[in-house]
Amino acid sequence: MKGGEQTTREDAYPYPGEQYILSVDRYQIEVMDHLDELPATGAVIFCTFPKVRDGVGYPARVFAVCPAV
């Protein structure tokens, strides 16, 4: 496999964790930035995005509300 590391059998989906999350009808959100700026506890993260029929990927609008420090 060029450019990466193979994590499972050659004939299997290469990301078993991702496959499980998507198979139980859950969303997967990746590549979020600035999470290090949130407090360890107390913040609430909201993820909003359209439900695209048969879509395999689309941008999400994600924001956090946190207590005043």
PDB file of C-alpha atoms in Angstrom:
ATOM      1  CA  MET A   1       0.000   0.000   0.000  1.00  0.00           C
ATOM      2  CA  LYS A   2       1.545   3.307  -1.054  1.00  0.00           C
ATOM      3  CA  GLY A   3       1.352   6.427   1.075  1.00  0.00           C
ATOM      4  CA  GLY A   4      -0.156   4.847   4.168  1.00  0.00           C
ATOM      5  CA  GLU A   5      -0.286   1.990   6.563  1.00  0.00           C
ATOM      6  CA  GLN A   6      -2.612  -0.946   6.066  1.00  0.00           C
ATOM      7  CA  THR A   7      -4.589  -1.689   9.212  1.00  0.00           C
ATOM      8  CA  THR A   8      -6.648  -4.725   8.172  1.00  0.00           C
ATOM      9  CA  ARG A   9      -6.741  -7.527   5.630  1.00  0.00           C
ATOM     10  CA  GLU A  10      -6.190  -6.490   2.045  1.00  0.00           C
ATOM     11  CA  ASP A  11      -9.779  -7.402   1.065  1.00  0.00           C
ATOM     12  CA  ALA A  12     -11.355  -5.584   4.030  1.00  0.00           C
ATOM     13  CA  TYR A  13     -12.367  -1.973   4.553  1.00  0.00           C
ATOM     14  CA  PRO A  14      -9.191  -0.230   5.793  1.00  0.00           C
ATOM     15  CA  TYR A  15     -10.798   1.609   8.725  1.00  0.00           C
ATOM     16  CA  PRO A  16     -12.834  -0.784  10.884  1.00  0.00           C
ATOM     17  CA  GLY A  17     -13.721   1.888  13.477  1.00  0.00           C
ATOM     18  CA  GLU A  18     -15.120   4.170  10.785  1.00  0.00           C
ATOM     19  CA  GLN A  19     -17.004   1.288   9.218  1.00  0.00           C
ATOM     20  CA  TYR A  20     -18.639   0.467  12.559  1.00  0.00           C
ATOM     21  CA  ILE A  21     -19.675   4.068  13.310  1.00  0.00           C
ATOM     22  CA  LEU A  22     -21.249   4.479   9.883  1.00  0.00           C
ATOM     23  CA  SER A  23     -22.938   1.052  10.021  1.00  0.00           C
ATOM     24  CA  VAL A  24     -24.864   1.997  13.187  1.00  0.00           C
ATOM     25  CA  ASP A  25     -26.273   5.145  11.537  1.00  0.00           C
ATOM     26  CA  ARG A  26     -24.023   7.658  13.302  1.00  0.00           C
ATOM     27  CA  TYR A  27     -22.216  10.657  11.902  1.00  0.00           C
ATOM     28  CA  GLN A  28     -18.462  10.920  11.745  1.00  0.00           C
ATOM     29  CA  ILE A  29     -16.927  14.385  11.959  1.00  0.00           C
ATOM     30  CA  GLU A  30     -13.237  14.764  11.207  1.00  0.00           C
ATOM     31  CA  VAL A  31     -10.590  17.436  10.960  1.00  0.00           C
ATOM     32  CA  MET A  32     -11.903  19.860  13.566  1.00  0.00           C
ATOM     33  CA  ASP A  33      -9.632  22.728  14.557  1.00  0.00           C
ATOM     34  CA  HIS A  34      -9.212  24.808  17.733  1.00  0.00           C
ATOM     35  CA  LEU A  35     -10.520  22.126  20.097  1.00  0.00           C
ATOM     36  CA  ASP A  36      -7.481  22.822  22.265  1.00  0.00           C
ATOM     37  CA  GLU A  37      -8.979  26.233  23.040  1.00  0.00           C
ATOM     38  CA  LEU A  38     -11.984  24.709  24.831  1.00  0.00           C
ATOM     39  CA  PRO A  39     -11.928  23.973  28.556  1.00  0.00           C
ATOM     40  CA  ALA A  40     -11.532  20.316  29.581  1.00  0.00           C
ATOM     41  CA  THR A  41     -15.092  20.339  30.979  1.00  0.00           C
ATOM     42  CA  GLY A  42     -18.153  22.536  30.686  1.00  0.00           C
ATOM     43  CA  ALA A  43     -18.260  23.281  26.965  1.00  0.00           C
ATOM     44  CA  VAL A  44     -21.032  22.026  24.683  1.00  0.00           C
ATOM     45  CA  ILE A  45     -20.236  21.327  21.038  1.00  0.00           C
ATOM     46  CA  PHE A  46     -23.029  21.667  18.481  1.00  0.00           C
ATOM     47  CA  CYS A  47     -22.753  19.981  15.097  1.00  0.00           C
ATOM     48  CA  THR A  48     -25.184  21.046  12.411  1.00  0.00           C
ATOM     49  CA  PHE A  49     -25.337  19.999   8.805  1.00  0.00           C
ATOM     50  CA  PRO A  50     -27.905  19.082   6.193  1.00  0.00           C
ATOM     51  CA  LYS A  51     -28.970  15.467   5.767  1.00  0.00           C
ATOM     52  CA  VAL A  52     -28.035  14.759   2.174  1.00  0.00           C
ATOM     53  CA  ARG A  53     -29.783  11.723   0.742  1.00  0.00           C
ATOM     54  CA  ASP A  54     -27.197   9.143  -0.324  1.00  0.00           C
ATOM     55  CA  GLY A  55     -24.436  11.648   0.396  1.00  0.00           C
ATOM     56  CA  VAL A  56     -21.002  10.353   1.328  1.00  0.00           C
ATOM     57  CA  GLY A  57     -19.563  13.593   2.611  1.00  0.00           C
ATOM     58  CA  TYR A  58     -20.381  17.243   3.111  1.00  0.00           C
ATOM     59  CA  PRO A  59     -19.174  20.130   5.277  1.00  0.00           C
ATOM     60  CA  ALA A  60     -20.474  20.484   8.827  1.00  0.00           C
ATOM     61  CA  ARG A  61     -21.054  23.671  10.783  1.00  0.00           C
ATOM     62  CA  VAL A  62     -19.617  23.057  14.251  1.00  0.00           C
ATOM     63  CA  PHE A  63     -19.443  25.536  17.120  1.00  0.00           C
ATOM     64  CA  ALA A  64     -18.966  25.424  20.858  1.00  0.00           C
ATOM     65  CA  VAL A  65     -20.592  27.294  23.712  1.00  0.00           C
ATOM     66  CA  CYS A  66     -18.465  27.447  26.822  1.00  0.00           C
ATOM     67  CA  PRO A  67     -18.726  29.016  30.241  1.00  0.00           C
ATOM     68  CA  ALA A  68     -17.082  32.351  30.872  1.00  0.00           C
ATOM     69  CA  VAL A  69     -13.659  32.022  32.446  1.00  0.00           C
TER      70      VAL A  69
END
